Amino acid sequence: MAQEAGNKPNPEVLQQMYFSFAPAYALSAALQLNFFSHLATGRKTAADVAQAAQVSPRGAAMLLDTLAAFQLLTKKDPHYELTPLAAEFLVRTSPNYLGHSLEHDPPWESWSGLTKVIRTGRPDRRIEQQEKAEQFFSTLVRTLHVTHHEPARRTAQVLGAGASYHGLRVVDIACGSAVWSIAIAEADQQARVTAQDFPTMLDVTRQYLKRHGVEERYDFLTGDLKQVDFGHDRFDLALVGNIVHSEGERSSRELFTKLHRALRSGGRIAIMDMIPNDERTGPPFPLVFALHMLVSTEEGGTFSLAEYRQWLTEAGFVRVETADIGSHSPLVIGFKS
């Protein structure tokens, strides 16, 4: 926490924390109103953007100034320009557009009930239920495919796909866009992948597989991960990408046991998720995300590396390692004997 001279606490820190919602709302409003896309088409002034977006010139100017303050735009009065970050990720026509989920309000609707949820321990809505999951994640995975592309590529390298290992048999759990297994399939041209998810989600998966030209090397396992049969001694690698936080401890431990059975001798499980330190004092993002799971799921949360080691060991994995994949948290790898 910031301190004044003489180590006196600075109350401004609390005001800044309380107003930390403002950048998120400003970004979402700009996306909903297509401000970045209008700037990309040559509209340079607040008046031009206001006319294109059909909003008030005063409101447009204030929002554009705020975006410039957060370095999403540059300003040389009266003209605004996109920064490289905004041009790549916030313009609708960009192949790396991230606004599919950022332009919507539902996360804030859940967070508005945080006090009640903490009192009761029960969320008002559960995104892990099939109907809500298919609706919610069909949008979210389009954003996650972009943000996870580089960590997925590094994960494939760490796992030796196409280098130390060829012809991997892979199962991708609750695969979404299949960003993690696509990286494996691109690195290992002989790999064969089984993609598991809800029916509507697998429709989304197929779109991304076609885009990457790997659809012919995929099989599909439809259903809830809690209920589907992954078989015995079938796979060399199980990918669990950002699933544990929404499933929670009980379901995840059951999943690890099922995947241990499904892996061949020498097989590996690779887990990508938000991981706080063992003391649960940081980093902030995994701990804030745990609160997000509290307001969104029945049993979800974020879990420490010590917990993963215990759960994987009890599921039968003989060794657990970690690797840096250039993300907020390390890759966790469990090895079957």
Coordinates of C-alpha atoms in Angstrom, one line a residue, residues 126-258:
R126 CA -24.1 -20.9 -11.7
I127 CA -22.1 -20.7 -15.0
E128 CA -21.0 -24.3 -14.7
Q129 CA -24.5 -25.7 -15.3
Q130 CA -24.9 -27.0 -18.8
E131 CA -27.5 -24.5 -20.1
K132 CA -25.7 -21.5 -18.7
A133 CA -22.3 -22.9 -19.5
E134 CA -23.1 -23.3 -23.2
Q135 CA -24.5 -19.8 -23.4
F136 CA -21.8 -18.1 -21.4
F137 CA -18.7 -20.0 -22.7
S138 CA -19.7 -19.9 -26.4
T139 CA -18.9 -16.2 -26.2
L140 CA -16.1 -16.3 -23.7
V141 CA -14.0 -18.9 -25.6
R142 CA -13.7 -16.5 -28.5
T143 CA -11.8 -14.1 -26.3
L144 CA -9.8 -16.9 -24.5
H145 CA -8.6 -18.3 -27.8
V146 CA -6.7 -15.1 -28.5
T147 CA -5.4 -14.6 -24.9
H148 CA -4.3 -18.2 -24.6
H149 CA -2.7 -18.6 -28.0
E150 CA 0.8 -17.8 -27.0
P151 CA 0.7 -19.7 -23.6
A152 CA -0.7 -22.7 -25.6
R153 CA 2.1 -22.6 -28.1
R154 CA 4.7 -22.5 -25.2
T155 CA 2.8 -25.4 -23.5
A156 CA 3.2 -27.5 -26.6
Q157 CA 6.9 -26.7 -26.6
V158 CA 7.3 -27.6 -22.9
L159 CA 5.5 -30.9 -23.4
G160 CA 7.8 -31.8 -26.3
A161 CA 5.0 -32.1 -28.9
G162 CA 6.6 -32.8 -32.3
A163 CA 10.1 -32.8 -30.8
S164 CA 10.5 -35.4 -28.0
Y165 CA 7.0 -36.9 -28.7
H166 CA 5.4 -37.8 -32.0
G167 CA 2.0 -39.3 -32.6
L168 CA 0.6 -38.2 -29.2
R169 CA -2.9 -39.4 -28.3
V170 CA -4.5 -36.5 -26.5
V171 CA -7.7 -35.8 -24.7
D172 CA -8.7 -32.1 -24.3
I173 CA -11.1 -31.7 -21.3
A174 CA -13.9 -29.1 -21.7
C175 CA -12.0 -28.0 -24.7
G176 CA -13.9 -24.8 -25.7
S177 CA -12.1 -23.4 -28.7
A178 CA -9.5 -26.2 -28.3
V179 CA -6.7 -23.6 -28.1
W180 CA -4.5 -25.8 -26.0
S181 CA -4.8 -29.0 -28.1
I182 CA -4.6 -27.1 -31.4
A183 CA -1.2 -26.0 -30.4
I184 CA -0.3 -29.7 -29.8
A185 CA -1.8 -30.8 -33.1
E186 CA 0.1 -28.1 -35.0
A187 CA 3.4 -29.0 -33.3
D188 CA 2.9 -32.8 -33.7
Q189 CA 1.5 -33.5 -37.1
Q190 CA 0.9 -37.1 -36.2
A191 CA -1.1 -36.3 -33.0
R192 CA -4.7 -37.5 -32.6
V193 CA -7.0 -35.5 -30.3
T194 CA -10.3 -36.3 -28.5
A195 CA -12.1 -33.1 -27.8
Q196 CA -14.6 -33.3 -24.9
D197 CA -17.3 -30.7 -24.1
F198 CA -21.0 -29.9 -24.2
P199 CA -22.7 -30.3 -27.6
T200 CA -23.1 -26.6 -28.3
M201 CA -19.5 -25.9 -27.3
L202 CA -18.2 -28.6 -29.7
D203 CA -20.0 -26.7 -32.5
V204 CA -17.7 -23.8 -31.6
T205 CA -14.7 -26.1 -31.4
R206 CA -15.2 -27.3 -34.9
Q207 CA -15.1 -23.7 -36.2
Y208 CA -11.6 -23.2 -34.7
L209 CA -10.4 -26.6 -35.9
K210 CA -11.4 -25.8 -39.4
R211 CA -9.7 -22.4 -39.1
H212 CA -6.4 -24.1 -38.1
G213 CA -6.7 -26.9 -40.6
V214 CA -6.6 -29.8 -38.0
E215 CA -10.2 -31.0 -37.9
E216 CA -9.4 -34.3 -39.6
R217 CA -7.2 -35.3 -36.6
Y218 CA -9.9 -34.8 -34.0
D219 CA -12.5 -37.1 -32.5
F220 CA -15.3 -35.8 -30.3
L221 CA -16.6 -36.9 -26.9
T222 CA -19.9 -35.1 -26.1
G223 CA -21.2 -34.6 -22.6
D224 CA -20.5 -33.3 -19.1
L225 CA -17.0 -34.0 -17.9
K226 CA -18.5 -35.3 -14.6
Q227 CA -20.4 -38.0 -16.5
V228 CA -18.5 -39.0 -19.6
D229 CA -16.3 -42.1 -19.7
F230 CA -12.7 -41.4 -20.7
G231 CA -11.8 -45.1 -20.8
H232 CA -8.7 -46.9 -19.7
D233 CA -5.1 -46.7 -21.0
R234 CA -6.1 -44.6 -24.1
F235 CA -4.2 -41.4 -24.0
D236 CA -0.6 -40.1 -23.7
L237 CA -1.6 -36.6 -22.6
A238 CA -4.7 -35.1 -20.9
L239 CA -5.1 -31.3 -21.2
V240 CA -7.1 -29.6 -18.4
G241 CA -7.1 -25.9 -19.5
N242 CA -8.8 -23.5 -17.1
I243 CA -11.3 -26.0 -15.8
V244 CA -10.4 -26.6 -12.2
H245 CA -11.4 -23.1 -11.1
S246 CA -15.0 -23.5 -12.2
E247 CA -15.3 -27.2 -11.1
G248 CA -13.9 -26.8 -7.6
E249 CA -12.1 -29.3 -5.4
R250 CA -14.5 -32.3 -5.3
S251 CA -15.2 -32.5 -9.1
S252 CA -11.5 -31.8 -10.0
R253 CA -10.2 -34.5 -7.8
E254 CA -12.6 -37.0 -9.3
L255 CA -11.6 -35.8 -12.7
F256 CA -7.9 -36.3 -12.0
T257 CA -8.6 -39.9 -10.8
K258 CA -10.6 -40.6 -14.0

